[in-house]
Phi, psi and omega in degrees: 000141175266114184298149175301131178088346182295322180276313184295339179287344178274072192297337181255014180298133181250336180227133176224113181235114182224018182290339178272354177271175179268002184281125176246127187278135174227178178289154181299327180295320181293332182276346180053042177081002181261084177099161182291151181228189183304320182299331178294325177290317183300332181284351181276088188286342181259005183293133179241339181226126184222123176230103184218162178242128180266149185289329180201178182293330179297315179293319178299312180296324178299319178291316181300315181295337180292338181078004183298328184294341181297334181271000183271143174277326178208150179202157169226109181249116182241151176234112178054041182290136185285318184192144174227129176288151178305320181293331177291321178294316179297325182291350181285348188307326181248015185236171178225105190234147171236128178237113180245109184224089186265097178297333179284353176103333180071143184244011182266154176253355174209155182209145179240159184223164171303143186251294195297334183242015181277131180251332180219135180228122180233119181237131177209149172059042172257096191294335183250004181292123180243338182216150170234124181056068184297318182277152174293148182295140174267177182301128181096341177274129176195167175240043189296335182264356183293127181250329182225129178234122181226126181229126183222142171051055172242087194293344180254000181285122185264337176206164183272301182217160171281163178302321180302314177289322183300324181290346178272357186274058187285347178245009182294131182249334185211136175234128175230123176229126185212144172058046175243093192295330185271353186294128180248326177224138177283318179235129186234143172279128180277124179085173180267094186256003176083161183286343182301323181292338179294343179276352178271115184288161174250127184253124174237087192293339184247004180295125183249332185215135176232121179235127178233119186228130174052062175239081191295340182250007181291121180251339186210137170280307177201131181287342174270160177289135176263136173246107185233088187289346181251004186295127181246329186220134172236123182236114181240122187226115179057056173234072190293337182273350181282111187250353181219144170262144189278046180234146174250169181300335181268358183231024181292134181290121182288344182271359188300136178244320189212135166238118180243142180177178179284155178296321180299317179295314183299317181290338181272354182295145176254146187233144177285340182209133182300331180290337179297311178297321180299321180286329183271340184307318182297341182269351185280134174230127184284142173226153181297159179241130179234161182244108179232140176281327181207171178297329181296334183282347187285137173250100188285348184294331181240025185242091181296343182295341184246031166090007176266134178236119179272122182238142175252129169245186188291334187258325186198167171264142173219158182256117183256126179268131177230112182272136177297141181304147175298167196282064186261331179068007180298316180294325180296320181296323177294320179295325182297333181281338188251336191231159173283170185301313183294320179297322179298316182298318180294320181293319183289338182300331183297321185243019176238059187257346176204160188304144183281074177245162173295157186301317182295323179292325187280322186263141172288161179306321180296316182283335174298315179294323178300314181293320182299325182290340180257001186296000000 
């Protein structure tokens, strides 16, 4: 136990890292004087680096509302996080990350996060979450530093962000949304603003990868045209209601390398211009389509789509796990020097078969044991 006042008495403390400990921070009121709480952190006015785990969303939100994170150079704020590798913790030194992973399901219907200095946001298993940033951003509010946004298994979440917030994502590089059954639009216009605004494009100059997986009710990514000059990969998996991509013939990303999805989905897409499909067709690569309610339902042993390759040698069969490279693009840059666009897309399909997550994040406990038995 961390005694009350033990942390706050260190008035000149600049770094506090406790994510590897078993201590989970809650409000002082909830602890009834038994151990240090969120308020003890807030009193550390010279703190520049903070790595802590909060006991629940209430404690996390209490810290966020305090505004204390604005003075931090780097932070990792987790809520009920299942596991963090040492290298992931070390990598936080130059980043500002929030990881919300409530195995208990979470009981909130909305949640807010630090804005101006947040670089990575990962939300998963919030069963009652319906909104993120409900209000439009006011002056000074933005997510300009956010580089990676990942949302998984939030069954009541109907959209990710409003157009107002989406337009502040000028440094966003990757979006992953998966297993959100109620989601109908990824980006939504708040209020009845008329169709005229739909003609105003949204520019995401650094977006490199968009992945949408198992969103059975998703009808729209964004009703406005997206201009993504750095976009390299679009991965759509089990989104049968998605009938349009948010690009026009005049805004196609010149950096595009790969569009992956089922043949049925690709053939069902509607286009604003016949030439749009003609230009995008060379980048399309077919992948199998499976029907899963959640990540727990997946059986990776017979699913080549998620990086398992079954090989036979002379003595036995074994299951070899091959993880897709993390999002570095080094190999892609080498391919660009040697190959044409269509050839690049075919070559990259071999090692771009599932989202770039750590193994523990990607596999359910049941499938983790399955893989271990074949290791």
